[in-house]
PDB file of C-alpha atoms and ligand atoms in Angstrom:
ATOM      1  CA  MET A   1     -22.693  39.085 -94.344  1.00  0.00           C
ATOM      2  CA  LEU A   2     -23.923  38.407 -97.970  1.00  0.00           C
ATOM      3  CA  ILE A   3     -24.696  42.015 -98.666  1.00  0.00           C
ATOM      4  CA  ARG A   4     -21.368  43.201 -97.675  1.00  0.00           C
ATOM      5  CA  ALA A   5     -19.712  40.649 -99.727  1.00  0.00           C
ATOM      6  CA  GLY A   6     -21.448  42.104-102.738  1.00  0.00           C
ATOM      7  CA  HIS A   7     -24.004  39.282-103.081  1.00  0.00           C
ATOM      8  CA  LEU A   8     -27.721  39.553-103.894  1.00  0.00           C
ATOM      9  CA  VAL A   9     -30.442  38.804-101.282  1.00  0.00           C
ATOM     10  CA  ALA A  10     -34.017  38.634-101.993  1.00  0.00           C
ATOM     11  CA  ALA A  11     -36.061  40.052 -99.149  1.00  0.00           C
ATOM     12  CA  PRO A  12     -39.804  40.767 -98.526  1.00  0.00           C
ATOM     13  CA  THR A  13     -41.151  44.520 -98.320  1.00  0.00           C
ATOM     14  CA  GLU A  14     -44.646  45.279 -97.660  1.00  0.00           C
ATOM     15  CA  THR A  15     -45.407  45.639-101.406  1.00  0.00           C
ATOM     16  CA  VAL A  16     -43.546  42.871-103.210  1.00  0.00           C
ATOM     17  CA  TYR A  17     -40.297  40.984-102.634  1.00  0.00           C
ATOM     18  CA  GLY A  18     -37.112  42.798-103.669  1.00  0.00           C
ATOM     19  CA  LEU A  19     -33.797  41.716-105.139  1.00  0.00           C
ATOM     20  CA  ALA A  20     -31.406  43.732-102.800  1.00  0.00           C
ATOM     21  CA  ALA A  21     -27.751  44.477-103.202  1.00  0.00           C
ATOM     22  CA  ASP A  22     -25.377  47.206-101.756  1.00  0.00           C
ATOM     23  CA  ALA A  23     -26.262  50.476-103.622  1.00  0.00           C
ATOM     24  CA  THR A  24     -22.869  51.708-103.187  1.00  0.00           C
ATOM     25  CA  ASP A  25     -21.179  48.756-104.840  1.00  0.00           C
ATOM     26  CA  SER A  26     -21.079  48.672-108.756  1.00  0.00           C
ATOM     27  CA  ASP A  27     -20.384  45.162-109.122  1.00  0.00           C
ATOM     28  CA  ALA A  28     -23.222  44.162-106.740  1.00  0.00           C
ATOM     29  CA  VAL A  29     -25.614  46.503-108.684  1.00  0.00           C
ATOM     30  CA  ALA A  30     -24.352  45.176-112.014  1.00  0.00           C
ATOM     31  CA  ALA A  31     -25.449  41.629-110.642  1.00  0.00           C
ATOM     32  CA  ILE A  32     -29.031  42.864-110.062  1.00  0.00           C
ATOM     33  CA  TYR A  33     -29.362  43.957-113.818  1.00  0.00           C
ATOM     34  CA  ALA A  34     -27.671  40.617-114.799  1.00  0.00           C
ATOM     35  CA  ALA A  35     -29.970  38.303-112.639  1.00  0.00           C
ATOM     36  CA  LYS A  36     -33.189  39.957-113.911  1.00  0.00           C
ATOM     37  CA  GLY A  37     -32.124  40.420-117.413  1.00  0.00           C
ATOM     38  CA  ARG A  38     -33.134  44.067-116.891  1.00  0.00           C
ATOM     39  CA  PRO A  39     -32.196  46.787-119.344  1.00  0.00           C
ATOM     40  CA  SER A  40     -29.353  49.018-117.619  1.00  0.00           C
ATOM     41  CA  PHE A  41     -31.157  52.051-118.683  1.00  0.00           C
ATOM     42  CA  ASN A  42     -34.066  51.334-116.228  1.00  0.00           C
ATOM     43  CA  PRO A  43     -32.840  52.735-112.784  1.00  0.00           C
ATOM     44  CA  LEU A  44     -33.425  51.087-109.477  1.00  0.00           C
ATOM     45  CA  ILE A  45     -35.127  52.125-106.250  1.00  0.00           C
ATOM     46  CA  VAL A  46     -32.753  52.572-103.308  1.00  0.00           C
ATOM     47  CA  HIS A  47     -34.096  51.409 -99.818  1.00  0.00           C
ATOM     48  CA  VAL A  48     -33.178  53.151 -96.531  1.00  0.00           C
ATOM     49  CA  THR A  49     -34.166  52.913 -92.912  1.00  0.00           C
ATOM     50  CA  ASP A  50     -35.521  56.300 -92.381  1.00  0.00           C
ATOM     51  CA  SER A  51     -35.754  59.931 -93.847  1.00  0.00           C
ATOM     52  CA  ALA A  52     -32.464  60.994 -92.087  1.00  0.00           C
ATOM     53  CA  MET A  53     -30.731  58.277 -94.231  1.00  0.00           C
ATOM     54  CA  ALA A  54     -32.681  59.156 -97.224  1.00  0.00           C
ATOM     55  CA  GLN A  55     -31.380  62.947 -96.814  1.00  0.00           C
ATOM     56  CA  THR A  56     -27.694  61.749 -97.061  1.00  0.00           C
ATOM     57  CA  ILE A  57     -28.486  60.428-100.617  1.00  0.00           C
ATOM     58  CA  GLY A  58     -31.098  62.729-102.160  1.00  0.00           C
ATOM     59  CA  VAL A  59     -32.065  66.396-101.951  1.00  0.00           C
ATOM     60  CA  PHE A  60     -35.389  66.972-100.296  1.00  0.00           C
ATOM     61  CA  SER A  61     -37.604  70.258-100.567  1.00  0.00           C
ATOM     62  CA  PRO A  62     -39.615  70.970 -97.749  1.00  0.00           C
ATOM     63  CA  MET A  63     -42.781  69.619 -99.563  1.00  0.00           C
ATOM     64  CA  ALA A  64     -40.889  66.531-100.558  1.00  0.00           C
ATOM     65  CA  LEU A  65     -39.938  66.072 -96.964  1.00  0.00           C
ATOM     66  CA  LYS A  66     -43.500  66.700 -95.914  1.00  0.00           C
ATOM     67  CA  LEU A  67     -44.586  63.749 -98.201  1.00  0.00           C
ATOM     68  CA  ALA A  68     -41.811  61.411 -97.137  1.00  0.00           C
ATOM     69  CA  GLU A  69     -42.353  61.926 -93.368  1.00  0.00           C
ATOM     70  CA  ALA A  70     -46.105  61.309 -93.784  1.00  0.00           C
ATOM     71  CA  PHE A  71     -45.975  58.185 -95.768  1.00  0.00           C
ATOM     72  CA  TRP A  72     -42.635  56.583 -94.611  1.00  0.00           C
ATOM     73  CA  PRO A  73     -42.157  53.777 -93.535  1.00  0.00           C
ATOM     74  CA  GLY A  74     -44.512  52.746 -96.237  1.00  0.00           C
ATOM     75  CA  PRO A  75     -45.331  52.025 -99.943  1.00  0.00           C
ATOM     76  CA  LEU A  76     -44.246  55.475-101.428  1.00  0.00           C
ATOM     77  CA  THR A  77     -41.107  56.074-103.596  1.00  0.00           C
ATOM     78  CA  MET A  78     -39.879  59.537-103.974  1.00  0.00           C
ATOM     79  CA  VAL A  79     -37.766  60.782-106.976  1.00  0.00           C
ATOM     80  CA  VAL A  80     -35.411  63.534-105.898  1.00  0.00           C
ATOM     81  CA  PRO A  81     -32.209  65.132-106.994  1.00  0.00           C
ATOM     82  CA  LEU A  82     -29.218  62.838-106.204  1.00  0.00           C
ATOM     83  CA  ARG A  83     -26.610  64.375-103.839  1.00  0.00           C
ATOM     84  CA  VAL A  84     -23.057  64.536-105.502  1.00  0.00           C
ATOM     85  CA  ASP A  85     -21.717  63.183-102.107  1.00  0.00           C
ATOM     86  CA  GLY A  86     -24.453  60.536-101.930  1.00  0.00           C
ATOM     87  CA  ARG A  87     -21.933  57.450-102.680  1.00  0.00           C
ATOM     88  CA  ILE A  88     -24.398  55.650-104.749  1.00  0.00           C
ATOM     89  CA  SER A  89     -23.282  53.594-107.699  1.00  0.00           C
ATOM     90  CA  PRO A  90     -23.959  55.424-111.009  1.00  0.00           C
ATOM     91  CA  LEU A  91     -25.523  52.149-112.339  1.00  0.00           C
ATOM     92  CA  VAL A  92     -28.263  52.572-109.829  1.00  0.00           C
ATOM     93  CA  THR A  93     -29.586  55.722-111.269  1.00  0.00           C
ATOM     94  CA  ALA A  94     -28.548  54.638-114.801  1.00  0.00           C
ATOM     95  CA  GLY A  95     -26.808  58.020-115.116  1.00  0.00           C
ATOM     96  CA  LEU A  96     -29.821  60.132-114.190  1.00  0.00           C
ATOM     97  CA  SER A  97     -29.269  63.220-111.891  1.00  0.00           C
ATOM     98  CA  THR A  98     -32.390  62.067-109.969  1.00  0.00           C
ATOM     99  CA  ILE A  99     -32.668  59.145-107.573  1.00  0.00           C
ATOM    100  CA  ALA A 100     -35.733  57.000-106.492  1.00  0.00           C
ATOM    101  CA  LEU A 101     -35.701  56.609-102.647  1.00  0.00           C
ATOM    102  CA  ARG A 102     -38.116  54.615-100.351  1.00  0.00           C
ATOM    103  CA  VAL A 103     -38.303  53.804 -96.615  1.00  0.00           C
ATOM    104  CA  PRO A 104     -40.103  50.026 -96.590  1.00  0.00           C
ATOM    105  CA  ALA A 105     -42.259  49.230 -93.582  1.00  0.00           C
ATOM    106  CA  HIS A 106     -41.358  45.535 -93.654  1.00  0.00           C
ATOM    107  CA  PRO A 107     -39.352  44.487 -90.513  1.00  0.00           C
ATOM    108  CA  VAL A 108     -37.268  41.877 -92.569  1.00  0.00           C
ATOM    109  CA  MET A 109     -36.033  44.494 -95.275  1.00  0.00           C
ATOM    110  CA  GLN A 110     -35.620  47.272 -92.490  1.00  0.00           C
ATOM    111  CA  ALA A 111     -33.364  44.621 -90.659  1.00  0.00           C
ATOM    112  CA  LEU A 112     -31.433  43.865 -93.871  1.00  0.00           C
ATOM    113  CA  ILE A 113     -30.590  47.504 -94.307  1.00  0.00           C
ATOM    114  CA  ARG A 114     -29.716  48.089 -90.765  1.00  0.00           C
ATOM    115  CA  GLU A 115     -27.590  44.886 -90.437  1.00  0.00           C
ATOM    116  CA  SER A 116     -25.600  45.416 -93.735  1.00  0.00           C
ATOM    117  CA  GLY A 117     -25.320  49.417 -92.861  1.00  0.00           C
ATOM    118  CA  ARG A 118     -25.744  50.068 -96.570  1.00  0.00           C
ATOM    119  CA  PRO A 119     -28.515  51.644 -98.725  1.00  0.00           C
ATOM    120  CA  LEU A 120     -29.973  48.806-100.586  1.00  0.00           C
ATOM    121  CA  ALA A 121     -30.795  49.153-104.331  1.00  0.00           C
ATOM    122  CA  ALA A 122     -33.856  46.609-104.818  1.00  0.00           C
ATOM    123  CA  PRO A 123     -35.934  46.071-107.671  1.00  0.00           C
ATOM    124  CA  SER A 124     -38.819  43.671-107.635  1.00  0.00           C
ATOM    125  CA  ALA A 125     -37.438  40.081-107.377  1.00  0.00           C
ATOM    126  CA  ASN A 126     -38.571  38.742-110.727  1.00  0.00           C
ATOM    127  CA  ALA A 127     -37.271  38.298-114.312  1.00  0.00           C
ATOM    128  CA  SER A 128     -37.497  41.635-116.194  1.00  0.00           C
ATOM    129  CA  GLY A 129     -40.885  42.041-117.586  1.00  0.00           C
ATOM    130  CA  GLY A 130     -42.525  39.242-115.645  1.00  0.00           C
ATOM    131  CA  ILE A 131     -45.090  39.410-112.806  1.00  0.00           C
ATOM    132  CA  SER A 132     -43.709  40.887-109.376  1.00  0.00           C
ATOM    133  CA  PRO A 133     -43.369  38.404-106.593  1.00  0.00           C
ATOM    134  CA  THR A 134     -45.622  38.593-103.554  1.00  0.00           C
ATOM    135  CA  ARG A 135     -44.378  35.224-102.114  1.00  0.00           C
ATOM    136  CA  ALA A 136     -40.853  33.531-101.735  1.00  0.00           C
ATOM    137  CA  GLU A 137     -42.123  30.947-104.059  1.00  0.00           C
ATOM    138  CA  HIS A 138     -42.598  33.337-106.798  1.00  0.00           C
ATOM    139  CA  VAL A 139     -38.888  34.549-106.390  1.00  0.00           C
ATOM    140  CA  MET A 140     -37.619  30.943-106.499  1.00  0.00           C
ATOM    141  CA  ALA A 141     -39.713  30.118-109.514  1.00  0.00           C
ATOM    142  CA  SER A 142     -38.264  33.063-111.332  1.00  0.00           C
ATOM    143  CA  LEU A 143     -34.816  33.712-110.094  1.00  0.00           C
ATOM    144  CA  GLY A 144     -34.065  30.879-107.706  1.00  0.00           C
ATOM    145  CA  HIS A 145     -31.251  29.513-109.569  1.00  0.00           C
ATOM    146  CA  ARG A 146     -29.477  32.807-109.826  1.00  0.00           C
ATOM    147  CA  ILE A 147     -29.522  34.242-106.179  1.00  0.00           C
ATOM    148  CA  ARG A 148     -27.730  33.092-102.946  1.00  0.00           C
ATOM    149  CA  MET A 149     -30.570  33.845-100.513  1.00  0.00           C
ATOM    150  CA  VAL A 150     -34.262  34.360-100.192  1.00  0.00           C
ATOM    151  CA  LEU A 151     -35.522  35.584 -96.923  1.00  0.00           C
ATOM    152  CA  ASP A 152     -39.307  34.128 -96.749  1.00  0.00           C
ATOM    153  CA  ALA A 153     -41.755  36.007 -94.486  1.00  0.00           C
ATOM    154  CA  GLY A 154     -44.772  34.768 -96.201  1.00  0.00           C
ATOM    155  CA  PRO A 155     -47.153  36.705 -98.465  1.00  0.00           C
ATOM    156  CA  THR A 156     -46.570  40.643 -98.694  1.00  0.00           C
ATOM    157  CA  SER A 157     -49.370  42.695 -97.109  1.00  0.00           C
ATOM    158  CA  GLU A 158     -49.864  45.421 -99.919  1.00  0.00           C
ATOM    159  CA  GLY A 159     -49.281  43.096-102.969  1.00  0.00           C
ATOM    160  CA  ILE A 160     -48.613  45.949-105.443  1.00  0.00           C
ATOM    161  CA  GLU A 161     -45.514  48.154-106.024  1.00  0.00           C
ATOM    162  CA  SER A 162     -45.101  51.369-104.250  1.00  0.00           C
ATOM    163  CA  THR A 163     -46.473  54.585-105.580  1.00  0.00           C
ATOM    164  CA  ILE A 164     -43.725  56.773-107.229  1.00  0.00           C
ATOM    165  CA  VAL A 165     -43.830  60.391-107.213  1.00  0.00           C
ATOM    166  CA  ALA A 166     -41.645  63.437-108.072  1.00  0.00           C
ATOM    167  CA  MET A 167     -42.231  66.996-107.235  1.00  0.00           C
ATOM    168  CA  GLY A 168     -43.112  69.413-110.006  1.00  0.00           C
ATOM    169  CA  GLU A 169     -43.695  72.981-110.284  1.00  0.00           C
ATOM    170  CA  GLY A 170     -46.847  73.436-107.665  1.00  0.00           C
ATOM    171  CA  VAL A 171     -47.828  69.850-108.690  1.00  0.00           C
ATOM    172  CA  VAL A 172     -46.951  66.451-107.559  1.00  0.00           C
ATOM    173  CA  ARG A 173     -46.021  64.235-110.472  1.00  0.00           C
ATOM    174  CA  LEU A 174     -47.253  60.515-110.201  1.00  0.00           C
ATOM    175  CA  LEU A 175     -44.787  58.376-112.117  1.00  0.00           C
ATOM    176  CA  ARG A 176     -46.409  55.053-111.035  1.00  0.00           C
ATOM    177  CA  PRO A 177     -49.697  54.536-109.294  1.00  0.00           C
ATOM    178  CA  GLY A 178     -49.652  52.352-106.247  1.00  0.00           C
ATOM    179  CA  PRO A 179     -51.045  51.764-102.532  1.00  0.00           C
ATOM    180  CA  VAL A 180     -50.659  55.524-101.534  1.00  0.00           C
ATOM    181  CA  THR A 181     -53.396  57.158-103.707  1.00  0.00           C
ATOM    182  CA  ALA A 182     -53.376  60.553-105.499  1.00  0.00           C
ATOM    183  CA  ASP A 183     -56.367  61.615-103.205  1.00  0.00           C
ATOM    184  CA  GLN A 184     -54.113  60.964-100.095  1.00  0.00           C
ATOM    185  CA  ILE A 185     -51.269  62.990-101.550  1.00  0.00           C
ATOM    186  CA  THR A 186     -53.449  65.781-102.348  1.00  0.00           C
ATOM    187  CA  ASP A 187     -55.050  65.838 -99.093  1.00  0.00           C
ATOM    188  CA  LEU A 188     -51.672  66.169 -97.290  1.00  0.00           C
ATOM    189  CA  THR A 189     -49.952  68.615 -99.721  1.00  0.00           C
ATOM    190  CA  GLY A 190     -52.922  70.764-101.136  1.00  0.00           C
ATOM    191  CA  LEU A 191     -51.179  70.187-104.675  1.00  0.00           C
ATOM    192  CA  PRO A 192     -52.861  68.775-107.674  1.00  0.00           C
ATOM    193  CA  VAL A 193     -51.373  65.303-108.632  1.00  0.00           C
ATOM    194  CA  VAL A 194     -50.766  64.927-112.436  1.00  0.00           C
ATOM    195  CA  THR A 195     -49.813  61.684-114.110  1.00  0.00           C
ATOM    196  CA  GLY A 196     -46.647  61.182-115.996  1.00  0.00           C
ATOM    197  CA  GLY A 197     -43.700  63.478-116.607  1.00  0.00           C
ATOM    198  CA  GLU A 198     -43.518  66.490-119.079  1.00  0.00           C
ATOM    199  CA  GLY A 199     -43.188  63.862-121.896  1.00  0.00           C
ATOM    200  CA  ASP A 200     -39.652  63.164-120.701  1.00  0.00           C
ATOM    201  CA  PRO A 201     -38.917  59.684-121.283  1.00  0.00           C
ATOM    202  CA  ILE A 202     -36.336  59.236-118.461  1.00  0.00           C
ATOM    203  CA  GLU A 203     -39.062  60.202-115.857  1.00  0.00           C
ATOM    204  CA  ALA A 204     -40.579  56.712-115.924  1.00  0.00           C
ATOM    205  CA  PRO A 205     -38.285  54.375-117.886  1.00  0.00           C
ATOM    206  CA  GLY A 206     -39.576  51.525-115.978  1.00  0.00           C
ATOM    207  CA  GLN A 207     -43.139  52.225-117.166  1.00  0.00           C
ATOM    208  CA  LEU A 208     -42.862  50.289-120.329  1.00  0.00           C
ATOM    209  CA  ALA A 209     -46.076  49.617-122.114  1.00  0.00           C
ATOM    210  CA  SER A 210     -45.510  45.832-121.708  1.00  0.00           C
ATOM    211  CA  HIS A 211     -44.602  44.849-118.034  1.00  0.00           C
ATOM    212  CA  TYR A 212     -45.796  42.677-115.276  1.00  0.00           C
ATOM    213  CA  ALA A 213     -46.702  40.252-118.068  1.00  0.00           C
ATOM    214  CA  PRO A 214     -47.821  36.557-117.487  1.00  0.00           C
ATOM    215  CA  LYS A 215     -46.807  34.018-120.416  1.00  0.00           C
ATOM    216  CA  LYS A 216     -50.349  33.531-121.270  1.00  0.00           C
ATOM    217  CA  PRO A 217     -52.702  36.001-123.138  1.00  0.00           C
ATOM    218  CA  LEU A 218     -54.684  37.993-120.785  1.00  0.00           C
ATOM    219  CA  ARG A 219     -58.193  39.281-121.452  1.00  0.00           C
ATOM    220  CA  LEU A 220     -59.451  42.190-119.362  1.00  0.00           C
ATOM    221  CA  ASN A 221     -63.125  43.138-118.457  1.00  0.00           C
ATOM    222  CA  ALA A 222     -64.293  39.534-118.674  1.00  0.00           C
ATOM    223  CA  THR A 223     -67.738  38.797-117.241  1.00  0.00           C
ATOM    224  CA  GLN A 224     -67.478  35.022-117.821  1.00  0.00           C
ATOM    225  CA  ALA A 225     -64.891  32.459-118.830  1.00  0.00           C
ATOM    226  CA  GLN A 226     -64.514  31.421-122.303  1.00  0.00           C
ATOM    227  CA  ARG A 227     -63.306  27.926-123.344  1.00  0.00           C
ATOM    228  CA  ASP A 228     -59.811  26.922-121.477  1.00  0.00           C
ATOM    229  CA  GLU A 229     -59.800  30.305-119.836  1.00  0.00           C
ATOM    230  CA  PHE A 230     -58.709  30.853-116.360  1.00  0.00           C
ATOM    231  CA  LEU A 231     -61.001  33.428-114.874  1.00  0.00           C
ATOM    232  CA  ILE A 232     -59.770  35.711-112.038  1.00  0.00           C
ATOM    233  CA  GLY A 233     -62.986  37.303-110.538  1.00  0.00           C
ATOM    234  CA  PHE A 234     -63.738  40.320-108.540  1.00  0.00           C
ATOM    235  CA  GLY A 235     -66.835  40.456-106.208  1.00  0.00           C
ATOM    236  CA  ASP A 236     -69.361  37.596-106.192  1.00  0.00           C
ATOM    237  CA  MET A 237     -69.338  35.832-109.415  1.00  0.00           C
ATOM    238  CA  PRO A 238     -68.461  32.531-111.059  1.00  0.00           C
ATOM    239  CA  CYS A 239     -64.848  32.205-111.527  1.00  0.00           C
ATOM    240  CA  THR A 240     -61.688  30.184-111.093  1.00  0.00           C
ATOM    241  CA  ILE A 241     -60.178  32.152-108.192  1.00  0.00           C
ATOM    242  CA  ASN A 242     -61.610  35.434-106.690  1.00  0.00           C
ATOM    243  CA  LEU A 243     -59.523  38.508-105.924  1.00  0.00           C
ATOM    244  CA  SER A 244     -62.096  39.636-103.381  1.00  0.00           C
ATOM    245  CA  MET A 245     -65.596  38.194-102.918  1.00  0.00           C
ATOM    246  CA  ASP A 246     -66.922  41.316-101.366  1.00  0.00           C
ATOM    247  CA  GLY A 247     -65.381  43.654-103.732  1.00  0.00           C
ATOM    248  CA  ASN A 248     -62.763  45.115-101.605  1.00  0.00           C
ATOM    249  CA  LEU A 249     -60.011  46.743-103.650  1.00  0.00           C
ATOM    250  CA  THR A 250     -57.272  46.520-100.975  1.00  0.00           C
ATOM    251  CA  GLU A 251     -57.764  42.867-100.701  1.00  0.00           C
ATOM    252  CA  ALA A 252     -57.795  42.529-104.467  1.00  0.00           C
ATOM    253  CA  ALA A 253     -54.360  44.440-104.778  1.00  0.00           C
ATOM    254  CA  THR A 254     -53.061  41.886-102.075  1.00  0.00           C
ATOM    255  CA  ASN A 255     -54.025  38.868-104.040  1.00  0.00           C
ATOM    256  CA  LEU A 256     -53.492  40.161-107.592  1.00  0.00           C
ATOM    257  CA  PHE A 257     -49.916  38.818-108.497  1.00  0.00           C
ATOM    258  CA  ALA A 258     -50.515  35.653-106.717  1.00  0.00           C
ATOM    259  CA  ALA A 259     -53.589  35.053-108.957  1.00  0.00           C
ATOM    260  CA  LEU A 260     -51.740  36.051-112.008  1.00  0.00           C
ATOM    261  CA  HIS A 261     -48.820  33.645-110.990  1.00  0.00           C
ATOM    262  CA  GLN A 262     -51.429  30.982-110.353  1.00  0.00           C
ATOM    263  CA  ALA A 263     -53.221  31.381-113.667  1.00  0.00           C
ATOM    264  CA  ASP A 264     -49.928  31.347-115.527  1.00  0.00           C
ATOM    265  CA  ALA A 265     -48.872  27.952-113.949  1.00  0.00           C
ATOM    266  CA  SER A 266     -52.250  26.449-114.447  1.00  0.00           C
ATOM    267  CA  ALA A 267     -53.324  24.063-117.389  1.00  0.00           C
ATOM    268  CA  ALA A 268     -55.584  26.778-118.888  1.00  0.00           C
ATOM    269  CA  ARG A 269     -54.668  28.149-122.287  1.00  0.00           C
ATOM    270  CA  ALA A 270     -55.512  31.789-121.442  1.00  0.00           C
ATOM    271  CA  ILE A 271     -56.212  34.091-118.687  1.00  0.00           C
ATOM    272  CA  ALA A 272     -59.277  36.380-118.128  1.00  0.00           C
ATOM    273  CA  ILE A 273     -59.984  38.998-115.424  1.00  0.00           C
ATOM    274  CA  ALA A 274     -63.010  40.867-114.392  1.00  0.00           C
ATOM    275  CA  THR A 275     -63.502  44.522-114.536  1.00  0.00           C
ATOM    276  CA  ILE A 276     -61.680  46.443-111.540  1.00  0.00           C
ATOM    277  CA  PRO A 277     -63.335  49.758-110.460  1.00  0.00           C
ATOM    278  CA  GLU A 278     -61.056  52.707-111.459  1.00  0.00           C
ATOM    279  CA  THR A 279     -61.034  54.360-107.931  1.00  0.00           C
ATOM    280  CA  GLY A 280     -58.574  54.307-105.117  1.00  0.00           C
ATOM    281  CA  ILE A 281     -55.822  51.411-105.342  1.00  0.00           C
ATOM    282  CA  GLY A 282     -58.111  50.137-108.340  1.00  0.00           C
ATOM    283  CA  LEU A 283     -56.208  52.669-110.442  1.00  0.00           C
ATOM    284  CA  ALA A 284     -52.899  51.041-109.758  1.00  0.00           C
ATOM    285  CA  ILE A 285     -54.422  47.583-110.193  1.00  0.00           C
ATOM    286  CA  ASN A 286     -55.713  48.577-113.590  1.00  0.00           C
ATOM    287  CA  ASP A 287     -52.309  50.235-114.550  1.00  0.00           C
ATOM    288  CA  ARG A 288     -50.541  46.841-114.002  1.00  0.00           C
ATOM    289  CA  LEU A 289     -53.334  44.934-115.756  1.00  0.00           C
ATOM    290  CA  ARG A 290     -53.188  47.257-118.886  1.00  0.00           C
ATOM    291  CA  ARG A 291     -49.427  46.401-119.276  1.00  0.00           C
ATOM    292  CA  ALA A 292     -49.940  42.857-118.391  1.00  0.00           C
ATOM    293  CA  ALA A 293     -52.442  42.544-121.182  1.00  0.00           C
ATOM    294  CA  VAL A 294     -50.266  44.076-124.100  1.00  0.00           C
TER     295      VAL A 294
HETATM  296  O1  TXA B 301     -42.550  48.458-104.191  1.00  0.00           O
HETATM  297  C1  TXA B 301     -41.629  48.709-104.837  1.00  0.00           C
HETATM  298  O2  TXA B 301     -41.218  49.862-105.239  1.00  0.00           O
HETATM  299  C2  TXA B 301     -40.661  47.471-105.122  1.00  0.00           C
HETATM  300  C3  TXA B 301     -39.905  47.009-103.708  1.00  0.00           C
HETATM  301  C4  TXA B 301     -39.148  45.993-103.931  1.00  0.00           C
HETATM  302  O3  TXA B 301     -39.628  48.062-103.096  1.00  0.00           O
HETATM  303  N1  TXA B 301     -39.597  47.917-105.936  1.00  0.00           N
HETATM  304  C5  TXA B 301     -39.926  48.101-107.368  1.00  0.00           C
HETATM  305  O4  TXA B 301     -38.762  48.376-108.162  1.00  0.00           O
HETATM  306  O5  TXA B 301     -41.056  47.991-107.857  1.00  0.00           O
HETATM  307  P1  TXA B 301     -38.731  48.138-109.726  1.00  0.00           P
HETATM  308  O6  TXA B 301     -37.243  48.301-110.089  1.00  0.00           O
HETATM  309  O7  TXA B 301     -39.525  46.890-110.053  1.00  0.00           O
HETATM  310  O8  TXA B 301     -39.385  49.617-110.260  1.00  0.00           O
HETATM  311  C6  TXA B 301     -38.901  50.743-110.033  1.00  0.00           C
HETATM  312  C7  TXA B 301     -39.247  51.815-110.676  1.00  0.00           C
HETATM  313  C8  TXA B 301     -39.006  51.605-112.310  1.00  0.00           C
HETATM  314  O9  TXA B 301     -40.149  51.861-112.997  1.00  0.00           O
HETATM  315  C9  TXA B 301     -38.024  52.718-112.571  1.00  0.00           C
HETATM  316  O10 TXA B 301     -37.950  53.103-113.933  1.00  0.00           O
HETATM  317  C10 TXA B 301     -38.293  53.796-111.540  1.00  0.00           C
HETATM  318  O11 TXA B 301     -38.836  53.097-110.241  1.00  0.00           O
HETATM  319  N2  TXA B 301     -37.428  54.598-111.287  1.00  0.00           N
HETATM  320  C11 TXA B 301     -36.250  54.284-110.636  1.00  0.00           C
HETATM  321  N3  TXA B 301     -35.395  55.370-110.386  1.00  0.00           N
HETATM  322  C12 TXA B 301     -35.957  56.457-111.064  1.00  0.00           C
HETATM  323  C13 TXA B 301     -35.442  57.792-111.317  1.00  0.00           C
HETATM  324  N4  TXA B 301     -34.555  58.371-111.005  1.00  0.00           N
HETATM  325  N5  TXA B 301     -36.546  58.507-111.960  1.00  0.00           N
HETATM  326  C14 TXA B 301     -37.613  58.124-112.358  1.00  0.00           C
HETATM  327  N6  TXA B 301     -38.072  56.626-112.296  1.00  0.00           N
HETATM  328  C15 TXA B 301     -37.089  55.996-111.587  1.00  0.00           C
HETATM  329 MG1   MG B 302     -40.478  45.628-111.230  1.00  0.00          MG
END
């Protein structure tokens, strides 16, 4: 199959479509960076079928395991120390001694890992810095000419990339907000959740200030459209398209990237988006919007 032969396959997860390759094959992993135009210092997430497989690659403390078992399969990525016998290409971790691991809930990505028998390195399947794909058409538009196969399973259910955490001293460090919220993590572990690392730049190398960016200028906290603007609304308001008419944040997250793709492809000169409440998954939406607007 394509993965075993070292090729790239784009496949859906419950968050966004990923660009998958065998994480143990350095040539295949190098091809991911090349296809995305991604800087090689920005490490990749490795996808596995379950926590038993994860533990053959990374070292899990009891608390890390508790988190993993509660939220896997699902939109949580755990950054843990890399096992020396983990057989992962050093290109995946960009030379770090830690590795980002996740068990996706989507049956197609699960089947791809199982059938290939390999841990799969998979970043979001978009050109580096662009908007993440939530539909196969987004992948085709961004990377279609560079990959052999896209497995199309329709729109993704979560719509926004996984939450990334690492264990700290008596705290959980949130490296990227996502569908699993800080409150859910604290409820489970009893530990406070702190954002960012200890000023350590390698902790979230992908969290660059400008990311997830449309090609057009993006204006935040808009209440109405200015001339030639594509207005993305939230809640009942006049707009070009609405993320959620009844102000549902989960629905808004699911629709966010498709709305940005649509706005980017439209005839409008610029994009504007309504204020999104800073609660629950709204934190993750605003994290992406702030980077998209830089
Ligand atoms: O929902 C998702 O997580 C999607 C789907 C495809 O699984 N994947 C995704 O991958 O968003 P990507 O490559 O676009 O984002 C991975 C993030 C980057 O910000 C990267 O810097 C961070 O994970 N990362 C990877 N390994 C890391 C490590 N060892 N330490 C800290 N951050 C790490
Ligand atoms: Mg990405």
